[in-house]
Amino acid sequence: MTDAQENRRQVLYWRLLSRLFDHEEQSTLESASLAVLQDIGLPPALLDPQAGVDSIVQRHPGLAAEFDGVMVPETGDERDKAAEVRRAALVSKVLLNVFATGSGTVTAGQLSRWQADAGWLERALGCRPGQLRGGGRQAGQTGTGTGSGTPDLSNLIPRIGPELGALEADLVKRMHLREVLADPALAAQLTPSMSLIEQLLRDKDNLSGVALANAKSLIRRFVDEVAEVLRTQVEKASAGALDRSVPPKRVFRNLDLDRTIWKNLTNWSPEEERLYVDRLYYRHTARKTTPQRLIAVVDQSGSMVDSMVNCTILASIFAGLPKVDVHLIAYDTRALDLTPWVADPFETLLRTQLGGGTDGTVAMALTQPKIAEPRNTVVVWISDFYESHCEQLYDSMAAIHRSGAKFIPVGSVTSSGRGSVNPWFRERFKDLGTPVISGHIRKLVHELKTFLTI
């Protein structure tokens, strides 16, 4: 019986490999796989490449719990062969729907279905839908194989996110996006993603009327979703230190009852069974609010779109906090001061012009005059630092650091944490004592927390 279960599992995985790499239906494998599903009580729709996981779960609600975490390694040495066959069927369905993207034109419906299926893959790996592709959030479960018959992809989680992002970007490029946007019904099927937003920002000058209105609506939805996540991270990181130089406000809500009782215990009267209070104690609630200036400089060339979007949203969040003066500069071969719109990331992004070369010296010309009080200023420079005038730009950055301002070079604040940095700049920043931050945007939030006292 054990050998029979093993054969069933192999049939399902051979079919998966055949579908992924050959794209031609193998009738023998198809019929054998169908027989396996019938034997173990799973719906034949799992073999239908046109059926999304959402539609299968709607018809068979009990499968939702089985898809969740199906690719997370099991603990223990015991291997349930029958359960492994069932897992193999579910894993095959998710992998096939996500990685067999075909070729040719993609419709809005196909893109939305793929995004939903990618969400099920993330759930299968123990993550939240969207967690590996965006927002940057840490993967849930990680580990190594424990003998389970299911392929252990958990140790590949850091690499799966970028691959999913690349697949999604390819699907977006294969869409006739302008035609989709011009049709409100089709546009409503689109799910905002970083790949889609990049295409919309690149093509916005060629859109008009209904198509432009739908594009703006998608951009705003994406901005709002990312802002909600980043705002939570900023609030957690920016509570600020208590300012004990300010006397506590003597109001009832600040009364420290436990401390008041403790400090007055010497006044306890055993005969009267009464505590006499000589002094009330209050909690400190005032926080230090030293005004600070944050200057964010962002490379908006083609390789930095993800960072441009994330940083614009992050700057708007800091701009909404008290005692923080935020300035935003974007550049490629020209520089644009976006400070007047920094509080509204949607309006800011609409004013960007993505693409082109890179010349940080033009951005530096706008940055330097803004540093009025160096010790109360932090300059965040986000770029891959592949520049036209390396030595000239680096000398200016080193001068900012020596002036007493906080200079933070950032290689990427992307959803995936992926990105390359010019090694020439990387080594010099390291020698300067300001190593390049690269990876998840949370790293930048943490670094700003140590400087901005909010």
Short mmCIF file of C-alpha atoms in Angstrom, two decimals:
data_model
loop_
_atom_site.label_atom_id
_atom_site.label_comp_id
_atom_site.label_asym_id
_atom_site.label_seq_id
_atom_site.Cartn_x
_atom_site.Cartn_y
_atom_site.Cartn_z
CA MET A 1 0.00 0.00 0.00
CA THR A 2 2.92 2.31 0.77
CA ASP A 3 4.36 1.80 -2.74
CA ALA A 4 0.97 2.57 -4.28
CA GLN A 5 0.77 5.90 -2.42
CA GLU A 6 4.30 6.77 -3.48
CA ASN A 7 3.41 6.01 -7.12
CA ARG A 8 0.35 8.25 -6.88
CA ARG A 9 2.42 11.12 -5.53
CA GLN A 10 4.99 10.71 -8.30
CA VAL A 11 2.26 10.72 -10.96
CA LEU A 12 1.03 14.09 -9.73
CA TYR A 13 4.51 15.64 -9.66
CA TRP A 14 5.44 14.21 -13.08
CA ARG A 15 2.30 15.83 -14.45
CA LEU A 16 3.28 19.13 -12.81
CA LEU A 17 6.76 19.04 -14.35
CA SER A 18 5.36 18.10 -17.73
CA ARG A 19 2.91 21.00 -17.68
CA LEU A 20 5.50 23.52 -16.49
CA PHE A 21 8.23 22.69 -18.99
CA ASP A 22 6.51 21.14 -21.99
CA HIS A 23 3.13 22.96 -22.03
CA GLU A 24 1.68 20.05 -24.03
CA GLU A 25 -0.94 17.85 -22.44
CA GLN A 26 0.28 14.28 -21.87
CA SER A 27 -2.86 12.17 -22.05
CA THR A 28 -1.39 9.29 -20.04
CA LEU A 29 -0.37 11.57 -17.16
CA GLU A 30 -3.68 13.43 -17.30
CA SER A 31 -5.78 10.28 -17.06
CA ALA A 32 -3.55 8.80 -14.35
CA SER A 33 -3.74 12.02 -12.32
CA LEU A 34 -7.52 12.13 -12.66
CA ALA A 35 -7.72 8.58 -11.33
CA VAL A 36 -5.55 9.57 -8.34
CA LEU A 37 -7.84 12.51 -7.48
CA GLN A 38 -10.93 10.35 -7.72
CA ASP A 39 -9.36 7.75 -5.45
CA ILE A 40 -8.46 10.26 -2.73
CA GLY A 41 -11.69 12.25 -2.95
CA LEU A 42 -10.42 15.54 -4.42
CA PRO A 43 -12.30 17.48 -7.14
CA PRO A 44 -11.15 16.99 -10.76
CA ALA A 45 -11.12 20.81 -11.11
CA LEU A 46 -7.68 20.74 -9.48
CA LEU A 47 -6.38 19.50 -12.85
CA ASP A 48 -8.09 22.25 -14.86
CA PRO A 49 -5.42 24.89 -15.72
CA GLN A 50 -8.19 27.45 -16.33
CA ALA A 51 -9.71 27.07 -12.86
CA GLY A 52 -8.42 29.50 -10.27
CA VAL A 53 -7.91 28.37 -6.69
CA ASP A 54 -10.54 30.91 -5.58
CA SER A 55 -13.22 29.25 -7.72
CA ILE A 56 -12.29 25.78 -6.46
CA VAL A 57 -12.40 26.89 -2.82
CA GLN A 58 -15.78 28.56 -3.39
CA ARG A 59 -17.21 25.22 -4.52
CA HIS A 60 -15.29 23.17 -1.95
CA PRO A 61 -14.84 25.44 1.14
CA GLY A 62 -13.17 22.71 3.17
CA LEU A 63 -10.09 22.88 0.91
CA ALA A 64 -9.20 26.42 2.05
CA ALA A 65 -7.75 25.14 5.31
CA GLU A 66 -5.78 22.47 3.44
CA PHE A 67 -4.20 24.99 1.05
CA ASP A 68 -3.08 27.16 3.99
CA GLY A 69 0.46 26.16 4.95
CA VAL A 70 0.44 23.12 2.66
CA MET A 71 4.08 23.81 1.69
CA VAL A 72 5.31 24.46 5.23
CA PRO A 73 7.48 21.55 6.42
CA GLU A 74 5.87 19.23 8.93
CA THR A 75 7.58 18.32 12.18
CA GLY A 76 8.21 14.81 13.34
CA ASP A 77 9.55 11.69 11.67
CA GLU A 78 6.27 9.94 10.90
CA ARG A 79 5.22 10.24 7.26
CA ASP A 80 1.57 9.75 6.36
CA LYS A 81 1.79 8.55 2.77
CA ALA A 82 -1.90 9.13 2.06
CA ALA A 83 -1.68 12.70 3.37
CA GLU A 84 1.41 13.30 1.20
CA VAL A 85 -0.52 12.37 -1.93
CA ARG A 86 -3.26 14.81 -1.00
CA ARG A 87 -0.70 17.54 -0.33
CA ALA A 88 0.99 16.80 -3.67
CA ALA A 89 -2.28 17.45 -5.49
CA LEU A 90 -2.81 20.80 -3.76
CA VAL A 91 0.81 21.90 -4.18
CA SER A 92 0.74 20.99 -7.87
CA LYS A 93 -2.36 23.09 -8.43
CA VAL A 94 -0.90 26.21 -6.80
CA LEU A 95 2.50 25.93 -8.50
CA LEU A 96 1.02 25.28 -11.92
CA ASN A 97 -1.41 28.21 -11.74
CA VAL A 98 1.31 30.62 -10.65
CA PHE A 99 4.31 29.56 -12.75
CA ALA A 100 2.66 28.40 -15.99
CA THR A 101 1.79 31.87 -17.30
CA GLY A 102 1.79 31.00 -21.00
CA SER A 103 2.42 33.62 -23.67
CA GLY A 104 0.52 36.21 -25.66
CA THR A 105 -1.87 38.93 -24.59
CA VAL A 106 -3.14 38.93 -21.01
CA THR A 107 -6.60 40.18 -20.06
CA ALA A 108 -7.52 42.05 -16.90
CA GLY A 109 -9.38 38.98 -15.69
CA GLN A 110 -6.35 36.75 -16.23
CA LEU A 111 -4.11 39.13 -14.33
CA SER A 112 -6.53 39.32 -11.40
CA ARG A 113 -6.84 35.53 -11.31
CA TRP A 114 -3.06 35.15 -11.34
CA GLN A 115 -2.72 37.65 -8.48
CA ALA A 116 -5.29 35.67 -6.48
CA ASP A 117 -3.46 32.40 -7.18
CA ALA A 118 -0.14 34.01 -6.19
CA GLY A 119 -1.85 34.91 -2.91
CA TRP A 120 -2.72 31.23 -2.40
CA LEU A 121 0.92 30.29 -3.05
CA GLU A 122 1.97 32.74 -0.35
CA ARG A 123 -0.59 31.23 2.00
CA ALA A 124 0.72 27.76 1.16
CA LEU A 125 4.18 28.93 2.24
CA GLY A 126 2.84 30.19 5.55
CA CYS A 127 2.67 33.88 4.58
CA ARG A 128 -0.12 36.38 4.14
CA PRO A 129 -1.41 37.06 0.60
CA GLY A 130 0.78 39.77 -0.91
CA GLN A 131 3.46 39.34 1.75
CA LEU A 132 6.18 38.04 -0.58
CA ARG A 133 5.36 40.37 -3.46
CA GLY A 134 4.88 43.61 -1.58
CA GLY A 135 4.77 45.80 1.27
CA GLY A 136 7.40 44.58 2.05
CA ARG A 137 6.77 42.38 4.95
CA GLN A 138 8.73 39.53 6.36
CA ALA A 139 7.90 36.03 5.33
CA GLY A 140 6.04 34.01 7.89
CA GLN A 141 7.43 30.50 8.15
CA THR A 142 10.98 29.60 7.28
CA GLY A 143 12.77 26.39 7.90
CA THR A 144 14.37 23.31 6.42
CA GLY A 145 12.97 20.03 5.33
CA THR A 146 11.94 17.50 7.92
CA GLY A 147 11.28 14.49 5.78
CA SER A 148 7.90 15.55 4.45
CA GLY A 149 6.99 14.32 0.99
CA THR A 150 6.04 17.84 -0.04
CA PRO A 151 8.82 19.81 -1.77
CA ASP A 152 10.30 22.10 0.88
CA LEU A 153 10.37 25.60 -0.64
CA SER A 154 10.44 27.43 2.68
CA ASN A 155 14.19 27.99 2.45
CA LEU A 156 13.59 29.60 -0.95
CA ILE A 157 11.17 32.20 0.41
CA PRO A 158 13.65 35.10 0.09
CA ARG A 159 14.02 34.27 -3.63
CA ILE A 160 10.40 33.47 -4.40
CA GLY A 161 9.25 37.04 -3.72
CA PRO A 162 11.38 38.59 -6.50
CA GLU A 163 10.38 35.79 -8.90
CA LEU A 164 6.69 36.41 -8.25
CA GLY A 165 7.27 40.12 -8.80
CA ALA A 166 9.00 39.41 -12.12
CA LEU A 167 6.15 37.15 -13.27
CA GLU A 168 3.59 39.78 -12.33
CA ALA A 169 5.55 42.49 -14.16
CA ASP A 170 5.66 40.33 -17.28
CA LEU A 171 1.90 39.75 -17.18
CA VAL A 172 1.26 43.48 -16.83
CA LYS A 173 3.49 44.23 -19.83
CA ARG A 174 1.57 41.70 -21.91
CA MET A 175 -1.73 43.47 -21.24
CA HIS A 176 -3.19 46.00 -23.64
CA LEU A 177 -3.29 48.31 -20.64
CA ARG A 178 -4.68 51.38 -22.36
CA GLU A 179 -7.62 49.43 -23.79
CA VAL A 180 -8.29 47.82 -20.40
CA LEU A 181 -8.25 51.20 -18.64
CA ALA A 182 -10.64 52.67 -21.18
CA ASP A 183 -13.24 50.03 -20.22
CA PRO A 184 -14.54 50.65 -16.65
CA ALA A 185 -15.69 47.03 -16.32
CA LEU A 186 -12.25 45.66 -17.21
CA ALA A 187 -10.42 48.30 -15.16
CA ALA A 188 -12.48 47.32 -12.11
CA GLN A 189 -11.01 43.80 -12.35
CA LEU A 190 -7.44 45.07 -11.92
CA THR A 191 -5.77 44.58 -8.56
CA PRO A 192 -3.19 47.29 -7.78
CA SER A 193 0.37 46.03 -7.58
CA MET A 194 3.82 47.59 -7.80
CA SER A 195 4.25 46.28 -11.36
CA LEU A 196 0.94 47.75 -12.43
CA ILE A 197 1.62 51.09 -10.75
CA GLU A 198 4.99 51.30 -12.50
CA GLN A 199 3.33 50.81 -15.88
CA LEU A 200 0.65 53.40 -15.07
CA LEU A 201 3.23 55.99 -13.97
CA ARG A 202 5.27 55.42 -17.12
CA ASP A 203 2.25 55.68 -19.41
CA LYS A 204 0.21 58.36 -17.61
CA ASP A 205 1.08 61.11 -20.13
CA ASN A 206 -0.44 58.99 -22.91
CA LEU A 207 -3.76 58.48 -21.12
CA SER A 208 -6.80 60.71 -21.13
CA GLY A 209 -10.50 60.70 -20.27
CA VAL A 210 -11.86 57.51 -18.73
CA ALA A 211 -8.53 55.68 -19.05
CA LEU A 212 -6.69 58.39 -17.11
CA ALA A 213 -9.40 58.53 -14.44
CA ASN A 214 -9.20 54.74 -13.96
CA ALA A 215 -5.40 54.88 -13.83
CA LYS A 216 -5.52 57.56 -11.12
CA SER A 217 -8.04 55.52 -9.15
CA LEU A 218 -5.74 52.46 -9.21
CA ILE A 219 -2.72 54.53 -8.16
CA ARG A 220 -4.64 56.08 -5.26
CA ARG A 221 -5.88 52.67 -4.09
CA PHE A 222 -2.34 51.30 -4.10
CA VAL A 223 -0.96 54.37 -2.32
CA ASP A 224 -3.62 54.10 0.38
CA GLU A 225 -2.94 50.38 0.93
CA VAL A 226 0.83 50.82 1.24
CA ALA A 227 0.43 53.95 3.38
CA GLU A 228 -1.70 52.03 5.87
CA VAL A 229 1.09 49.48 6.38
CA LEU A 230 3.91 52.04 6.53
CA ARG A 231 1.99 54.33 8.88
CA THR A 232 1.74 51.50 11.39
CA GLN A 233 5.50 50.90 11.16
CA VAL A 234 6.26 54.60 11.65
CA GLU A 235 3.91 54.88 14.64
CA LYS A 236 5.59 51.88 16.30
CA ALA A 237 9.02 53.34 15.68
CA SER A 238 8.36 56.96 16.62
CA ALA A 239 6.88 57.07 20.10
CA GLY A 240 9.74 59.31 21.28
CA ALA A 241 11.38 59.53 24.69
CA LEU A 242 9.65 60.90 27.76
CA ASP A 243 10.79 64.43 28.55
CA ARG A 244 11.33 64.38 32.34
CA SER A 245 12.44 68.01 32.32
CA VAL A 246 8.76 68.92 31.92
CA PRO A 247 6.75 68.52 35.17
CA PRO A 248 3.89 66.01 34.83
CA LYS A 249 0.50 67.57 34.26
CA ARG A 250 -1.50 67.29 37.48
CA VAL A 251 -4.76 65.91 36.13
CA PHE A 252 -6.68 62.84 37.25
CA ARG A 253 -5.90 60.77 34.11
CA ASN A 254 -2.16 61.11 34.84
CA LEU A 255 -2.47 60.05 38.50
CA ASP A 256 -0.06 57.21 39.30
CA LEU A 257 -2.20 55.42 41.88
CA ASP A 258 0.23 52.55 42.62
CA ARG A 259 3.14 54.90 43.25
CA THR A 260 0.99 57.23 45.37
CA ILE A 261 -0.06 54.37 47.66
CA TRP A 262 3.48 53.02 47.90
CA LYS A 263 5.02 56.38 48.78
CA ASN A 264 2.39 57.06 51.49
CA LEU A 265 2.41 53.66 53.22
CA THR A 266 4.22 55.20 56.23
CA ASN A 267 1.00 57.17 56.86
CA TRP A 268 -1.11 54.05 57.35
CA SER A 269 -3.16 54.09 60.58
CA PRO A 270 -3.84 50.52 61.83
CA GLU A 271 -6.30 51.77 64.43
CA GLU A 272 -8.41 53.63 61.91
CA GLU A 273 -7.57 51.30 59.03
CA ARG A 274 -7.06 54.40 56.91
CA LEU A 275 -4.25 55.63 54.66
CA TYR A 276 -3.47 59.33 54.90
CA VAL A 277 -2.04 60.76 51.68
CA ASP A 278 0.45 63.60 52.02
CA ARG A 279 1.41 63.76 48.35
CA LEU A 280 -0.01 62.69 45.01
CA TYR A 281 2.27 61.32 42.28
CA TYR A 282 1.62 61.75 38.54
CA ARG A 283 2.95 60.03 35.44
CA HIS A 284 5.14 61.88 32.94
CA THR A 285 3.41 62.03 29.57
CA ALA A 286 5.21 64.87 27.79
CA ARG A 287 7.52 63.75 25.00
CA LYS A 288 10.54 65.43 23.53
CA THR A 289 9.60 67.28 20.38
CA THR A 290 12.77 68.79 18.98
CA PRO A 291 12.03 70.15 15.48
CA GLN A 292 13.91 68.18 12.80
CA ARG A 293 14.27 68.52 9.04
CA LEU A 294 14.08 65.43 6.86
CA ILE A 295 15.33 65.79 3.27
CA ALA A 296 14.56 62.77 1.10
CA VAL A 297 16.34 62.62 -2.24
CA VAL A 298 15.13 59.87 -4.57
CA ASP A 299 16.56 58.59 -7.82
CA GLN A 300 13.57 58.28 -10.18
CA SER A 301 15.44 56.56 -13.01
CA GLY A 302 14.01 53.35 -14.43
CA SER A 303 15.77 50.99 -12.01
CA MET A 304 14.43 52.73 -8.89
CA VAL A 305 10.65 52.84 -9.43
CA ASP A 306 9.82 50.65 -6.43
CA SER A 307 11.94 52.84 -4.16
CA MET A 308 10.43 56.02 -5.60
CA VAL A 309 6.89 54.87 -4.79
CA ASN A 310 7.72 53.60 -1.29
CA CYS A 311 9.80 56.63 -0.34
CA THR A 312 7.18 59.09 -1.58
CA ILE A 313 4.55 57.45 0.60
CA LEU A 314 6.92 57.27 3.57
CA ALA A 315 7.84 60.96 3.22
CA SER A 316 4.16 61.91 3.27
CA ILE A 317 3.67 59.98 6.52
CA PHE A 318 6.58 61.72 8.23
CA ALA A 319 5.28 65.04 6.87
CA GLY A 320 2.08 64.43 8.82
CA LEU A 321 3.92 64.08 12.13
CA PRO A 322 4.45 67.08 14.43
CA LYS A 323 7.78 68.91 14.53
CA VAL A 324 9.14 67.22 11.37
CA ASP A 325 9.86 69.44 8.36
CA VAL A 326 9.94 67.14 5.32
CA HIS A 327 11.40 68.00 1.91
CA LEU A 328 11.31 65.67 -1.11
CA ILE A 329 13.52 65.87 -4.21
CA ALA A 330 13.35 63.49 -7.19
CA TYR A 331 15.93 63.34 -9.94
CA ASP A 332 17.24 61.59 -13.02
CA THR A 333 19.25 63.92 -15.27
CA ARG A 334 17.08 66.76 -13.95
CA ALA A 335 15.95 67.47 -10.41
CA LEU A 336 12.44 68.28 -9.24
CA ASP A 337 11.55 69.74 -5.83
CA LEU A 338 8.33 67.95 -4.83
CA THR A 339 8.16 69.49 -1.35
CA PRO A 340 4.93 71.48 -1.99
CA TRP A 341 3.07 68.18 -2.60
CA VAL A 342 4.91 65.96 -0.10
CA ALA A 343 1.85 65.59 2.14
CA ASP A 344 -0.07 63.92 -0.71
CA PRO A 345 1.86 60.95 -2.19
CA PHE A 346 -0.75 60.50 -4.91
CA GLU A 347 -0.25 64.01 -6.26
CA THR A 348 3.52 63.65 -5.84
CA LEU A 349 3.70 60.47 -7.91
CA LEU A 350 1.64 62.03 -10.69
CA ARG A 351 4.32 64.72 -10.99
CA THR A 352 7.22 62.29 -11.35
CA GLN A 353 8.71 61.46 -14.72
CA LEU A 354 10.17 57.97 -14.47
CA GLY A 355 13.10 56.84 -16.58
CA GLY A 356 16.14 58.44 -18.14
CA GLY A 357 19.74 58.65 -16.97
CA THR A 358 21.12 59.58 -13.56
CA ASP A 359 22.97 62.72 -12.45
CA GLY A 360 22.88 63.22 -8.70
CA THR A 361 24.74 66.53 -8.88
CA VAL A 362 21.56 68.29 -10.05
CA ALA A 363 19.73 66.96 -6.97
CA MET A 364 22.61 68.00 -4.74
CA ALA A 365 22.26 71.58 -6.02
CA LEU A 366 18.70 71.61 -4.61
CA THR A 367 19.62 69.75 -1.42
CA GLN A 368 22.51 71.81 -0.06
CA PRO A 369 20.57 75.11 0.39
CA LYS A 370 17.96 73.25 2.48
CA ILE A 371 20.52 72.30 5.17
CA ALA A 372 20.17 75.36 7.41
CA GLU A 373 20.88 73.64 10.76
CA PRO A 374 23.04 70.57 10.05
CA ARG A 375 22.68 68.96 13.49
CA ASN A 376 18.90 69.04 13.18
CA THR A 377 18.88 67.71 9.62
CA VAL A 378 18.83 64.20 8.18
CA VAL A 379 19.42 63.64 4.46
CA VAL A 380 18.17 60.31 3.09
CA TRP A 381 19.59 59.65 -0.37
CA ILE A 382 17.94 56.71 -2.17
CA SER A 383 19.65 55.47 -5.32
CA ASP A 384 21.61 52.59 -6.84
CA PHE A 385 24.42 55.20 -7.12
CA TYR A 386 25.31 54.40 -10.72
CA GLU A 387 26.08 58.04 -11.44
CA SER A 388 27.48 60.24 -14.19
CA HIS A 389 29.78 62.25 -11.87
CA CYS A 390 30.76 59.83 -9.10
CA GLU A 391 33.64 61.68 -7.44
CA GLN A 392 31.97 65.10 -7.53
CA LEU A 393 28.76 63.75 -6.03
CA TYR A 394 30.54 61.71 -3.36
CA ASP A 395 32.61 64.72 -2.26
CA SER A 396 29.38 66.70 -1.75
CA MET A 397 27.82 63.88 0.24
CA ALA A 398 30.92 63.54 2.43
CA ALA A 399 30.77 67.30 3.07
CA ILE A 400 27.16 66.95 4.29
CA HIS A 401 28.29 64.21 6.69
CA ARG A 402 31.20 66.29 8.00
CA SER A 403 28.92 69.30 8.54
CA GLY A 404 27.15 67.43 11.35
CA ALA A 405 24.03 66.52 9.39
CA LYS A 406 22.92 62.88 9.46
CA PHE A 407 23.50 61.40 5.99
CA ILE A 408 21.81 58.07 5.22
CA PRO A 409 22.60 56.43 1.85
CA VAL A 410 19.95 53.89 0.88
CA GLY A 411 20.43 51.36 -1.90
CA SER A 412 16.81 50.22 -2.04
CA VAL A 413 13.58 50.37 -0.08
CA THR A 414 11.78 47.92 -2.29
CA SER A 415 9.03 45.42 -1.67
CA SER A 416 11.43 42.54 -2.21
CA GLY A 417 14.57 44.06 -0.73
CA ARG A 418 16.32 43.26 -4.00
CA GLY A 419 18.60 45.78 -5.68
CA SER A 420 22.20 46.40 -6.65
CA VAL A 421 24.41 49.30 -5.51
CA ASN A 422 27.45 50.72 -7.26
CA PRO A 423 30.36 49.01 -5.39
CA TRP A 424 32.51 52.17 -5.80
CA PHE A 425 30.03 54.16 -3.69
CA ARG A 426 29.37 51.26 -1.31
CA GLU A 427 33.03 51.03 -0.26
CA ARG A 428 33.43 54.79 0.17
CA PHE A 429 30.26 55.13 2.26
CA LYS A 430 31.51 52.30 4.45
CA ASP A 431 34.85 54.07 4.96
CA LEU A 432 32.97 57.29 5.73
CA GLY A 433 31.09 55.54 8.53
CA THR A 434 27.72 55.76 6.76
CA PRO A 435 27.17 52.26 5.29
CA VAL A 436 24.48 51.84 2.65
CA ILE A 437 21.12 50.62 3.94
CA SER A 438 19.60 48.08 1.59
CA GLY A 439 16.58 45.86 1.89
CA HIS A 440 13.17 46.25 3.43
CA ILE A 441 11.78 49.73 4.03
CA ARG A 442 11.52 48.86 7.75
CA LYS A 443 15.30 49.32 7.93
CA LEU A 444 14.95 52.94 6.84
CA VAL A 445 12.11 53.55 9.30
CA HIS A 446 14.30 52.19 12.11
CA GLU A 447 17.25 54.36 11.08
CA LEU A 448 15.10 57.49 11.00
CA LYS A 449 13.72 56.60 14.41
CA THR A 450 17.19 56.90 15.94
CA PHE A 451 17.53 60.46 14.65
CA LEU A 452 14.06 61.98 14.62
CA THR A 453 12.75 62.57 18.14
CA ILE A 454 9.02 62.68 17.61
#
